[in-house]
Coordinates of C-alpha atoms and ligand atoms in Angstrom, one line a residue:
X65 CA -2.2 6.6 -27.2
X66 CA 0.7 5.6 -24.9
X67 CA -0.3 5.6 -21.2
X68 CA -3.6 7.3 -21.8
X69 CA -6.8 5.5 -22.7
X70 CA -7.7 8.4 -25.0
X71 CA -11.4 8.5 -24.1
X72 CA -13.6 10.2 -21.5
X73 CA -17.1 9.1 -20.4
X74 CA -19.6 11.9 -20.3
X75 CA -22.9 11.3 -18.4
X76 CA -25.9 13.6 -18.4
X77 CA -28.1 12.3 -15.6
X78 CA -31.0 14.7 -16.4
X79 CA -31.3 13.4 -19.9
X80 CA -30.2 9.8 -19.0
X81 CA -27.6 10.2 -21.8
X82 CA -24.1 8.7 -22.0
X83 CA -21.5 9.6 -24.6
X84 CA -17.8 8.8 -25.1
X85 CA -15.5 11.5 -26.4
X86 CA -11.8 11.9 -27.1
X87 CA -9.5 13.0 -24.3
X88 CA -8.2 16.5 -25.1
X89 CA -4.6 15.9 -26.1
X90 CA -3.8 19.6 -26.2
X91 CA -4.8 19.9 -22.6
X92 CA -2.7 16.8 -21.6
X93 CA 0.4 18.5 -22.8
X94 CA -0.3 21.4 -20.5
X95 CA -1.9 19.8 -17.5
X96 CA -0.8 16.1 -17.8
X97 CA -3.7 14.4 -15.9
X98 CA -5.4 14.0 -12.5
X99 CA -5.8 17.3 -10.7
X100 CA -4.4 19.5 -13.4
X101 CA -6.4 18.0 -16.3
X102 CA -9.5 17.9 -14.1
X103 CA -9.1 21.7 -13.2
X104 CA -8.8 22.4 -17.0
X105 CA -11.9 20.4 -17.8
X106 CA -13.8 22.0 -14.9
X107 CA -13.0 25.5 -16.2
X108 CA -14.9 24.7 -19.4
X109 CA -17.7 22.8 -17.8
X110 CA -19.1 25.2 -15.2
X111 CA -19.6 28.8 -14.2
X112 CA -17.4 29.4 -11.1
X113 CA -20.4 31.1 -9.4
X114 CA -22.9 28.2 -9.7
X115 CA -24.5 26.6 -6.7
X116 CA -22.4 23.4 -6.1
X117 CA -25.5 21.3 -5.4
X118 CA -27.2 22.4 -8.6
X119 CA -27.5 19.9 -11.6
X120 CA -25.2 22.3 -13.6
X121 CA -22.2 21.4 -11.3
X122 CA -19.8 18.8 -12.8
X123 CA -18.2 15.9 -11.0
X124 CA -15.0 15.1 -12.9
X125 CA -13.1 11.9 -12.1
X126 CA -9.7 12.1 -13.9
X127 CA -7.0 9.5 -13.9
X128 CA -3.2 10.1 -14.0
X129 CA -1.1 8.9 -16.9
X130 CA 0.5 6.1 -14.9
X131 CA -2.8 4.6 -13.5
X132 CA -2.9 0.9 -14.3
X133 CA 0.8 0.5 -14.9
X134 CA 3.4 -1.1 -12.6
X135 CA 4.8 2.3 -11.6
X136 CA 4.5 2.1 -7.8
X137 CA 2.2 4.3 -5.7
X138 CA 0.3 5.7 -8.7
X139 CA -3.1 4.4 -8.0
X140 CA -4.7 7.6 -6.7
X141 CA -8.0 8.6 -8.4
X142 CA -9.0 12.2 -8.1
X143 CA -12.4 13.9 -8.1
X144 CA -12.5 17.5 -9.2
X145 CA -15.6 19.7 -8.8
X146 CA -16.9 22.8 -7.0
X147 CA -17.3 22.0 -3.3
X148 CA -20.6 22.2 -1.4
X149 CA -18.4 22.5 1.8
X150 CA -16.2 25.4 0.9
X151 CA -17.7 26.8 -2.3
X152 CA -14.2 26.6 -3.9
X153 CA -13.0 24.3 -6.6
X154 CA -11.4 21.3 -5.2
X155 CA -9.4 18.1 -5.9
X156 CA -9.8 15.1 -3.6
X157 CA -8.2 11.7 -4.3
X158 CA -8.5 8.1 -3.1
X159 CA -6.3 5.0 -3.4
X160 CA -7.2 1.4 -3.9
X161 CA -7.7 -0.1 -7.3
X162 CA -10.5 1.9 -8.9
X163 CA -8.2 4.1 -10.9
X164 CA -6.7 1.1 -12.7
X165 CA -10.1 -0.4 -13.3
X166 CA -11.2 2.8 -15.1
X167 CA -8.1 2.8 -17.3
X168 CA -8.5 -0.9 -18.1
X169 CA -12.2 -0.2 -19.0
X170 CA -10.8 2.2 -21.6
X171 CA -11.2 5.6 -20.1
X172 CA -9.1 8.4 -18.7
X173 CA -12.0 10.1 -16.9
X174 CA -15.7 10.5 -16.2
X175 CA -17.6 13.8 -16.4
X176 CA -21.0 13.7 -14.7
X177 CA -23.6 16.5 -14.8
X178 CA -27.3 16.8 -14.3
X179 CA -29.6 15.1 -11.8
X180 CA -31.5 11.8 -12.2
X181 CA -35.2 11.8 -11.4
X182 CA -34.8 9.0 -8.9
X183 CA -31.8 7.1 -7.3
X184 CA -29.5 5.5 -9.9
X185 CA -26.1 4.1 -10.2
X186 CA -23.6 4.2 -13.0
X187 CA -22.2 0.9 -14.2
X188 CA -19.0 1.0 -16.4
X189 CA -17.8 -2.3 -17.7
X190 CA -15.5 -1.8 -20.7
X191 CA -17.7 -0.5 -23.5
X192 CA -20.9 -1.3 -21.7
X193 CA -21.9 1.8 -19.8
X194 CA -25.4 2.0 -18.2
X195 CA -27.4 4.1 -15.8
X196 CA -29.2 1.7 -13.6
X197 CA -31.9 1.8 -10.9
X198 CA -30.7 2.2 -7.4
X199 CA -33.9 2.7 -5.4
X200 CA -33.3 -0.5 -3.4
X201 CA -29.8 0.8 -2.4
X202 CA -30.9 4.3 -1.3
X203 CA -30.8 4.6 2.5
X204 CA -28.1 2.0 2.9
X205 CA -24.7 2.5 4.3
X206 CA -21.5 2.2 2.2
X207 CA -20.6 -1.3 3.4
X208 CA -24.0 -2.8 2.5
X209 CA -24.1 -0.8 -0.8
X210 CA -20.8 -2.2 -1.9
X211 CA -21.8 -5.8 -1.0
X212 CA -25.2 -5.6 -2.7
X213 CA -23.8 -3.9 -5.8
X214 CA -21.2 -6.6 -6.2
X215 CA -24.0 -9.1 -6.2
X216 CA -26.2 -7.1 -8.5
X217 CA -23.3 -6.8 -11.0
X218 CA -22.4 -10.4 -10.4
X219 CA -18.8 -9.4 -9.7
X220 CA -17.6 -9.3 -6.1
X221 CA -14.3 -7.7 -7.3
X222 CA -16.0 -4.7 -9.1
X223 CA -14.6 -1.4 -7.7
X224 CA -17.2 1.0 -6.4
X225 CA -17.6 4.6 -5.4
X226 CA -20.7 5.1 -3.3
X227 CA -22.4 7.3 -0.7
X228 CA -24.1 6.6 2.6
X229 CA -27.0 8.3 4.3
X230 CA -24.9 11.4 4.9
X231 CA -24.4 12.0 1.1
X232 CA -28.0 11.3 0.4
X233 CA -29.1 14.0 2.8
X234 CA -26.7 16.5 1.2
X235 CA -24.7 16.9 4.4
X236 CA -21.7 19.2 3.6
X237 CA -19.2 17.0 5.4
X238 CA -20.3 13.9 3.5
X239 CA -17.7 11.9 1.6
X240 CA -17.7 9.2 -1.1
X241 CA -16.5 5.7 0.1
X242 CA -14.6 3.2 -1.9
X243 CA -13.4 -0.4 -1.0
X244 CA -15.2 0.1 2.3
X245 CA -12.6 2.1 4.2
X246 CA -11.2 4.6 1.7
X247 CA -12.7 8.0 1.1
X248 CA -12.8 10.9 -1.3
X249 CA -13.1 13.2 1.7
X250 CA -13.1 16.8 2.9
X251 CA -15.0 18.6 0.2
X252 CA -18.6 17.3 0.5
X253 CA -18.2 15.0 -2.4
X254 CA -20.9 12.7 -0.9
X255 CA -23.3 15.6 -1.0
X256 CA -22.5 16.2 -4.7
X257 CA -23.4 12.6 -5.6
X258 CA -26.5 12.9 -3.4
X259 CA -27.6 16.1 -5.2
X260 CA -27.5 14.2 -8.5
X261 CA -29.4 11.2 -7.1
X262 CA -26.4 9.1 -7.9
X263 CA -25.9 6.4 -5.3
X264 CA -22.9 4.7 -6.7
X265 CA -20.5 4.2 -9.6
X266 CA -19.3 0.6 -10.3
X267 CA -16.3 0.2 -12.5
X268 CA -14.6 -2.9 -14.0
X269 CA -12.2 -3.1 -17.0
X270 CA -10.4 -6.0 -18.7
X271 CA -8.2 -4.0 -21.0
X272 CA -4.6 -2.8 -20.6
X273 CA -2.4 0.2 -20.8
X274 CA 0.0 0.7 -23.7
X275 CA 3.6 1.6 -22.7
X276 CA 6.0 2.9 -25.3
X277 CA 9.1 1.1 -24.1
X278 CA 8.0 -1.7 -21.9
X279 CA 11.5 -3.1 -21.0
X280 CA 12.8 0.4 -20.2
X281 CA 9.7 1.1 -18.1
X282 CA 10.0 -2.1 -16.1
X283 CA 13.7 -1.7 -15.6
X284 CA 13.1 1.8 -14.3
X285 CA 10.4 0.5 -12.0
X286 CA 12.9 -1.9 -10.4
X287 CA 15.7 0.7 -10.3
X288 CA 13.7 3.5 -8.7
X289 CA 11.9 1.1 -6.3
X290 CA 15.3 -0.2 -5.0
X291 CA 17.1 3.2 -4.9
X292 CA 14.4 5.7 -4.0
X293 CA 11.2 4.0 -2.7
X294 CA 12.1 1.0 -0.6
X295 CA 14.5 3.0 1.6
X296 CA 14.8 3.6 5.3
X297 CA 13.1 7.0 4.9
X298 CA 9.9 5.5 3.5
X299 CA 9.9 2.4 5.8
X300 CA 7.6 4.1 8.3
X301 CA 4.7 3.7 5.9
X302 CA 5.0 -0.1 6.1
X303 CA 5.9 -0.5 9.8
X304 CA 3.5 2.1 11.3
X305 CA 1.5 4.0 8.7
X306 CA 0.2 7.4 9.5
X307 CA -0.4 6.7 13.2
X308 CA 3.3 7.3 13.7
X309 CA 2.5 11.0 13.4
X310 CA 0.8 11.0 16.8
X311 CA 4.1 10.6 18.6
X312 CA 5.9 13.0 16.2
X313 CA 3.4 15.8 16.5
X314 CA 3.1 15.5 20.3
X315 CA 6.9 15.8 20.6
X316 CA 6.8 18.8 18.3
X317 CA 4.0 20.4 20.3
X318 CA 1.8 20.7 17.3
X319 CA -0.8 18.0 18.1
X320 CA -4.4 19.4 18.1
X321 CA -5.9 18.8 21.5
X322 CA -9.4 19.7 22.9
X323 CA -10.4 21.9 19.9
X324 CA -6.9 23.2 19.4
X325 CA -6.5 24.6 22.9
X326 CA -3.4 22.6 23.6
X327 CA -0.4 21.4 21.6
X328 CA 0.1 18.0 23.3
X329 CA -2.3 15.4 24.5
X330 CA -1.7 13.6 27.9
X331 CA -3.4 10.5 26.6
X332 CA -1.4 10.2 23.3
X333 CA 0.0 6.8 24.2
X334 CA -3.5 5.4 24.1
X335 CA -4.1 6.4 20.5
X336 CA -0.6 6.1 19.0
X337 CA 0.8 3.6 16.6
X338 CA 1.6 1.1 19.3
X339 CA -2.1 1.2 20.3
X340 CA -3.1 0.7 16.7
X341 CA -0.7 -2.2 16.4
X342 CA -2.3 -3.8 19.5
X343 CA -5.5 -4.3 17.6
X344 CA -4.0 -4.7 14.1
X345 CA -4.9 -7.9 12.2
X346 CA -3.2 -7.2 8.9
X347 CA -1.9 -4.7 6.3
X348 CA -3.7 -3.4 3.3
X349 CA -2.2 -1.9 0.1
X350 CA -3.4 0.0 -2.8
X351 CA -2.7 -1.5 -6.2
X352 CA 1.0 -1.5 -7.2
X353 CA 2.2 -0.4 -3.8
X354 CA 4.8 -2.4 -1.9
X355 CA 4.5 -0.2 1.2
X356 CA 1.0 -1.4 2.3
X357 CA 0.5 1.4 4.8
X358 CA -3.1 0.5 5.7
X359 CA -3.7 -0.9 9.2
X360 CA -6.6 -3.3 9.2
X361 CA -7.8 -3.5 12.8
X362 CA -10.3 -5.7 14.5
X363 CA -11.7 -6.1 18.0
X364 CA -15.0 -7.7 19.2
X365 CA -16.7 -4.4 18.7
X366 CA -15.2 -3.0 15.6
X367 CA -13.5 -3.7 12.3
X368 CA -12.0 -1.0 10.1
X369 CA -9.0 0.0 8.0
X370 CA -7.5 2.7 10.2
X371 CA -7.7 4.9 12.1
X372 CA -5.3 7.1 10.2
X373 CA -3.5 10.0 11.8
X374 CA -6.0 12.6 10.9
X375 CA -8.8 10.6 12.6
X376 CA -6.6 9.9 15.6
X377 CA -5.9 13.6 16.0
X378 CA -9.2 15.3 15.1
X379 CA -11.6 12.7 16.3
X380 CA -9.2 11.5 19.1
X381 CA -7.2 14.0 21.1
X382 CA -9.1 17.0 19.7
X383 CA -12.3 15.5 21.3
X384 CA -10.3 14.4 24.4
X385 CA -10.7 10.7 23.6
X386 CA -7.8 8.6 24.8
X387 CA -8.9 5.1 23.8
X388 CA -8.0 3.4 20.5
X389 CA -11.0 1.1 20.3
X390 CA -13.4 4.1 20.8
X391 CA -11.7 6.1 18.0
X392 CA -11.8 2.9 15.8
X393 CA -15.5 2.5 16.4
X394 CA -16.1 6.2 15.6
X395 CA -14.0 5.7 12.4
X396 CA -16.0 2.7 11.3
X397 CA -19.4 4.4 11.8
X398 CA -18.2 7.5 9.8
X399 CA -16.9 5.2 7.0
X400 CA -20.2 3.4 6.7
X401 CA -22.4 6.6 7.0
X402 CA -20.1 8.4 4.6
X403 CA -18.8 11.2 6.9
X404 CA -15.4 12.9 6.7
X405 CA -13.7 12.1 10.1
X406 CA -11.7 15.4 10.1
X407 CA -14.7 17.7 9.8
X408 CA -16.9 15.5 12.0
X409 CA -14.3 15.3 14.7
X410 CA -13.6 19.0 14.6
X411 CA -17.3 19.8 14.7
X412 CA -17.8 17.6 17.8
X413 CA -14.8 19.1 19.5
X414 CA -16.2 22.6 18.9
X415 CA -19.6 21.5 20.3
X416 CA -17.8 20.1 23.3
X417 CA -16.0 23.4 24.0
X418 CA -19.3 25.4 23.5
X419 CA -20.9 23.0 26.1
X420 CA -18.0 23.3 28.6
X421 CA -17.9 27.1 28.3
X422 CA -21.7 27.3 28.9
X423 CA -22.3 29.0 25.5
X424 CA -24.7 26.3 24.2
X425 CA -25.4 22.8 25.6
X426 CA -24.8 20.1 22.9
X427 CA -24.8 17.5 25.7
X428 CA -21.2 16.4 25.1
X429 CA -18.0 17.3 26.8
X430 CA -14.3 16.5 26.1
X431 CA -13.7 12.8 26.7
X432 CA -17.4 11.8 26.9
X433 CA -17.2 8.6 24.8
X434 CA -20.9 7.7 25.0
X435 CA -22.1 10.9 23.4
X436 CA -19.2 11.0 21.0
X437 CA -20.1 7.6 19.6
X438 CA -23.7 8.6 19.2
X439 CA -23.1 11.8 17.2
X440 CA -22.1 10.4 13.7
X441 CA -25.5 8.6 13.4
X442 CA -27.3 11.7 14.6
X443 CA -25.5 13.8 12.0
X444 CA -26.1 11.4 9.1
X445 CA -29.8 11.2 10.0
X446 CA -30.1 14.9 10.7
X447 CA -31.6 13.8 14.1
X448 CA -31.6 15.7 17.4
X449 CA -28.4 17.8 17.8
X450 CA -27.0 16.1 14.6
X451 CA -29.3 18.4 12.5
X452 CA -27.2 21.4 13.4
X453 CA -23.8 19.7 13.9
X454 CA -24.1 18.4 10.3
X455 CA -23.7 22.0 9.1
X456 CA -20.2 22.2 10.5
X457 CA -18.2 24.6 12.7
X458 CA -18.8 27.9 10.9
X459 CA -22.6 27.5 10.9
X460 CA -22.7 26.6 14.6
X461 CA -20.4 29.5 15.5
X462 CA -22.6 32.0 13.6
X463 CA -25.7 30.7 15.3
X464 CA -24.5 30.2 18.9
X465 CA -21.2 32.1 19.2
X466 CA -17.7 30.9 19.8
X467 CA -16.3 32.5 16.6
X468 CA -13.0 33.2 18.4
X469 CA -12.4 29.4 18.7
X470 CA -14.1 28.2 15.5
X471 CA -11.3 26.2 13.8
X472 CA -12.2 26.5 10.1
X473 CA -10.9 28.3 7.0
X474 CA -13.2 28.9 4.0
X475 CA -15.7 26.7 5.9
X476 CA -13.4 23.7 5.9
X477 CA -12.3 22.5 9.4
X478 CA -8.6 22.2 10.2
X479 CA -6.4 19.1 9.8
X480 CA -4.1 17.8 12.5
X481 CA -1.1 20.2 12.6
X482 CA -1.2 23.2 15.0
X483 CA -0.1 26.4 13.2
X484 CA 1.0 28.2 16.3
X485 CA 3.9 25.7 16.5
X486 CA 4.6 25.8 12.7
X487 CA 3.7 29.0 10.9
X488 CA 4.0 27.4 7.5
X489 CA 1.0 25.2 8.2
X490 CA -1.1 28.3 8.9
X491 CA -0.2 29.8 5.6
X492 CA -0.7 26.4 3.8
X493 CA -4.2 26.1 5.2
X494 CA -5.1 29.8 4.5
X495 CA -3.9 29.6 0.8
X496 CA -5.0 26.1 -0.1
X497 CA -7.5 26.1 -3.0
X498 CA -10.1 24.2 -1.0
X499 CA -9.9 25.7 2.5
X500 CA -7.9 24.3 5.4
X501 CA -6.0 21.4 3.8
X502 CA -2.6 19.8 4.7
X503 CA -2.1 18.1 1.4
X504 CA -1.0 21.2 -0.6
X505 CA 2.1 22.2 1.4
X506 CA 3.4 20.3 4.5
X507 CA 6.0 22.2 6.5
X508 CA 6.0 20.3 9.8
X509 CA 9.6 19.0 9.3
X510 CA 11.0 22.5 8.5
X511 CA 14.0 23.6 10.5
X512 CA 12.8 27.2 10.5
X513 CA 9.1 26.9 11.4
X514 CA 8.8 30.6 12.6
X515 CA 10.8 32.2 9.8
X516 CA 8.2 34.1 7.8
X517 CA 10.2 34.3 4.6
X518 CA 11.3 30.7 4.7
X519 CA 7.8 29.4 5.4
X520 CA 6.3 31.5 2.6
X521 CA 9.0 30.1 0.2
X522 CA 8.3 26.5 1.4
X523 CA 4.6 26.8 1.1
X524 CA 4.7 28.2 -2.5
X525 CA 7.2 25.5 -3.6
X526 CA 5.2 22.7 -1.9
X527 CA 2.0 23.8 -3.6
X528 CA 3.7 23.8 -7.0
X529 CA 5.3 20.4 -6.4
X530 CA 2.1 18.8 -5.0
X531 CA 0.0 20.2 -7.9
X532 CA 2.1 18.1 -10.3
X533 CA 2.2 15.2 -7.9
X534 CA -1.6 15.1 -7.6
X535 CA -1.8 15.5 -11.4
X536 CA 0.5 12.5 -12.0
X537 CA -1.6 10.9 -9.2
X538 CA 1.3 9.7 -7.0
X539 CA 0.6 8.8 -3.4
X540 CA 1.7 11.4 -0.9
X541 CA 3.6 8.7 1.1
X542 CA 6.3 8.4 -1.4
X543 CA 7.9 11.4 0.2
X544 CA 11.0 11.4 -2.0
X545 CA 9.3 11.1 -5.4
X546 CA 10.2 14.2 -7.5
X547 CA 9.8 15.6 -11.0
X548 CA 13.0 13.9 -12.2
X549 CA 11.5 10.5 -11.4
X550 CA 8.1 11.5 -12.9
X551 CA 9.9 12.7 -16.1
X552 CA 11.7 9.3 -16.4
X553 CA 8.4 7.4 -16.1
X554 CA 6.9 9.6 -18.8
X555 CA 9.9 9.1 -21.0
X556 CA 9.5 5.3 -21.0
X557 CA 5.7 5.3 -20.8
X558 CA 4.9 8.0 -23.3
X559 CA 7.9 7.6 -25.5
X560 CA 8.4 11.3 -25.3
X561 CA 10.5 13.6 -23.1
X562 CA 8.7 15.9 -20.7
X563 CA 11.5 17.5 -18.6
X564 CA 11.5 18.0 -14.9
X565 CA 11.4 21.8 -15.5
X566 CA 8.3 21.5 -17.7
X567 CA 6.6 19.5 -15.0
X568 CA 7.4 22.1 -12.4
X569 CA 6.1 24.8 -14.6
X570 CA 2.9 22.8 -15.1
X571 CA 2.6 22.6 -11.3
X572 CA 2.7 26.4 -11.0
X573 CA 0.3 26.7 -13.9
X574 CA -2.2 24.4 -12.3
X575 CA -2.0 26.3 -9.0
X576 CA -2.5 29.6 -10.7
X577 CA -5.5 28.3 -12.6
X578 CA -7.1 27.2 -9.4
X579 CA -6.6 30.7 -8.0
X580 CA -8.2 32.4 -10.9
X581 CA -11.2 30.0 -10.7
X582 CA -11.7 30.8 -7.0
X583 CA -11.4 34.6 -7.6
X584 CA -14.1 34.3 -10.2
X585 CA -16.2 32.3 -7.8
X586 CA -16.1 35.3 -5.5
X587 CA -13.2 34.6 -3.0
X588 CA -10.9 37.4 -2.1
X589 CA -7.8 38.2 0.0
X590 CA -10.2 38.3 3.0
X591 CA -10.8 34.6 2.7
X592 CA -7.1 33.7 3.0
X593 CA -7.3 33.9 6.7
X594 CA -6.6 31.8 9.8
X595 CA -8.9 31.2 12.8
X596 CA -8.9 33.9 15.5
X597 CA -7.8 31.5 18.2
X598 CA -4.4 31.0 16.4
X599 CA -3.8 34.8 16.3
X600 CA -4.9 35.8 19.8
X601 CA -4.8 32.8 22.2
X602 CA -1.4 31.5 23.4
X603 CA -1.1 27.8 22.8
X604 CA -1.2 25.7 26.0
X605 CA 1.1 22.8 26.9
X606 CA 4.1 21.4 25.1
X607 CA 7.2 22.8 23.4
X608 CA 5.3 25.7 21.8
X609 CA 3.5 26.8 25.0
X610 CA 2.7 30.5 24.8
X611 CA 3.1 30.8 21.1
X612 CA 0.6 32.6 18.8
X613 CA 0.7 33.3 15.1
X614 CA -0.1 37.0 15.4
X615 CA -2.3 38.9 12.9
X616 CA 0.7 41.0 12.1
X617 CA 3.1 38.0 11.4
X618 CA 0.4 36.3 9.4
X619 CA -0.2 39.3 7.2
X620 CA 3.6 39.7 6.7
X621 CA 4.0 36.1 5.7
X622 CA 0.9 36.2 3.4
X623 CA 2.3 39.3 1.6
X624 CA 5.7 37.6 1.2
X625 CA 3.9 34.6 -0.2
X626 CA 1.9 36.7 -2.7
X627 CA 5.1 38.4 -3.8
X628 CA 6.9 35.0 -4.4
X629 CA 3.9 33.9 -6.4
X630 CA 3.9 37.0 -8.6
X631 CA 0.4 38.0 -7.2
X632 CA -0.6 41.5 -6.1
X633 CA -1.2 42.6 -2.5
X634 CA -4.8 41.3 -2.8
X635 CA -3.6 37.9 -4.0
X636 CA -4.6 38.4 -7.6
X637 CA -2.1 36.9 -10.1
X638 CA -0.4 39.6 -12.1
X639 CA -0.8 39.5 -15.9
X640 CA 3.0 38.9 -16.4
X641 CA 2.9 35.8 -14.2
X642 CA -0.1 34.4 -16.0
X643 CA 1.5 35.2 -19.4
X644 CA 4.7 33.4 -18.4
X645 CA 2.6 30.4 -17.5
X646 CA 0.7 30.5 -20.7
X647 CA -2.7 31.2 -19.1
X648 CA -3.1 34.9 -19.5
X649 CA -6.4 34.4 -21.3
X650 CA -8.0 32.8 -18.3
X651 CA -7.9 36.0 -16.3
X652 CA -10.3 37.7 -18.7
X653 CA -12.5 35.0 -20.0
X654 CA -14.8 33.1 -17.7
X655 CA -14.8 29.9 -19.8
X656 CA -15.4 28.8 -23.3
X657 CA -19.0 29.3 -24.2
Ligands
SF4_754 S1 1.5 4.1 0.7 FE1 -0.5 3.5 1.5 S2 -2.0 5.0 0.6 FE2 0.0 5.1 -0.5 S3 -0.3 3.8 -2.3 FE3 0.7 2.6 -0.7 S4 -1.0 1.6 0.5 FE4 -1.9 3.2 -0.8

């Protein structure tokens, strides 16, 4: 099979059983790979209403068609499942080299269900797939786990997914780590592995990927790299990486500060890309990426790849922390413990505001670096205040109050772009399939950020495009990659034409499938909401001072969005829309029995 390995590994941890099955070719033609193919598999694997932490939930790792080839920036490896954090279905992806290793081992994906009796890890080395004992690894952080697993497998280059103590304790904001400093974040993926007693997955392959027209493929790699990738517009990824957004969002007045009270941060120069550069010791790239956006930083007290923009914003300015080394130390602890820095930072910021307002004393206030640095370990060990903070912003607001400034949507804490200064980001967060997420539509560079119609159009179009981008598994930082380029890669790789229009239709199909799943899981129009603070409290400081995204404007924008999508006023896809996308049957059938 060109581009695809043609096989999927299926693991039942309850039975200790491993099987290998054919990849569904009929689904490839409709969902291509990655996020889309993963959603399609998930539909058949689970009941949307199940408890995400039950053995019946499935973890689906699904490669894109270009993984393992020399097509640049195609090394993302997605995980698809039902989230213990938001209760929705989700896709989360990570870079590095693990996607290529799985393809070289001979597989397009891995489906894991069940629960092992005691801690285990999964070892995949070409045809040799085993469930192995991991009792000696349980309790260890991600850095030590990766090192020891490399020794156990006698292969320091083996690529690994693993969890730290946060995942073992089923903490909803736990993530999966890979290559030390990369994460499958946001959705509680670490808790999913913990719930299955699965400490790690180690993958190594020595095979290759078959490409239909090798010369045509390589010529196109050279051409598109020169003309579309290595251009002035994409250079920021190499020179600065994501920290460049600190300056940009501050100037725009959309930088989250002190639990989203303000839109600019006075101390931004102490956490911006110049600050990162001052402690940078090298760059790190994912496989087949000439941009190398990763900043590897080191001081006497810390060593980490990062901090990325989201960490600088949510765990920096949003907690009132104006010191790059402190944020880097926080980042390193979260990476080792297996905690998502966006949700952890947001939760600490919320606790700081509750403390400052005298609602509940969490013993930490904005800018208090000592307490700030202690909290990740307290969360991961469920110790002291960490026991409650581990449950996230919604839980704490329900228990102690502060709902009017609880910054979460569908129980997922907000990323680093203030919606009162860009209405499209509010809509993007509210309608993302997994709660507040900035990776489905990204409108911060729009010229009309307060135009309700334009923002609704941009969000719907962005979600469709990104659905296909995450299904082809391209990195987000190739901003100018488009469906024409994807179509060309597929032509040379598959030896078959899939037009740009077909890919765009696939993107819309994938988005609608995720909507039907979430409706069947019990989500409704009422869940497509934004936090009260955004609607009622004027933003302080910066170019958008005084702005709100009123309830009335938000409702108008949401209804325009539903109309553009072909959904009814409650956000339910209409039969004619689903029919046009070829998925009408999904609205009435839960899944194949
Ligand atoms: S731009 Fe950065 S994240 Fe994207 S593939 Fe390259 S190194 Fe990885």
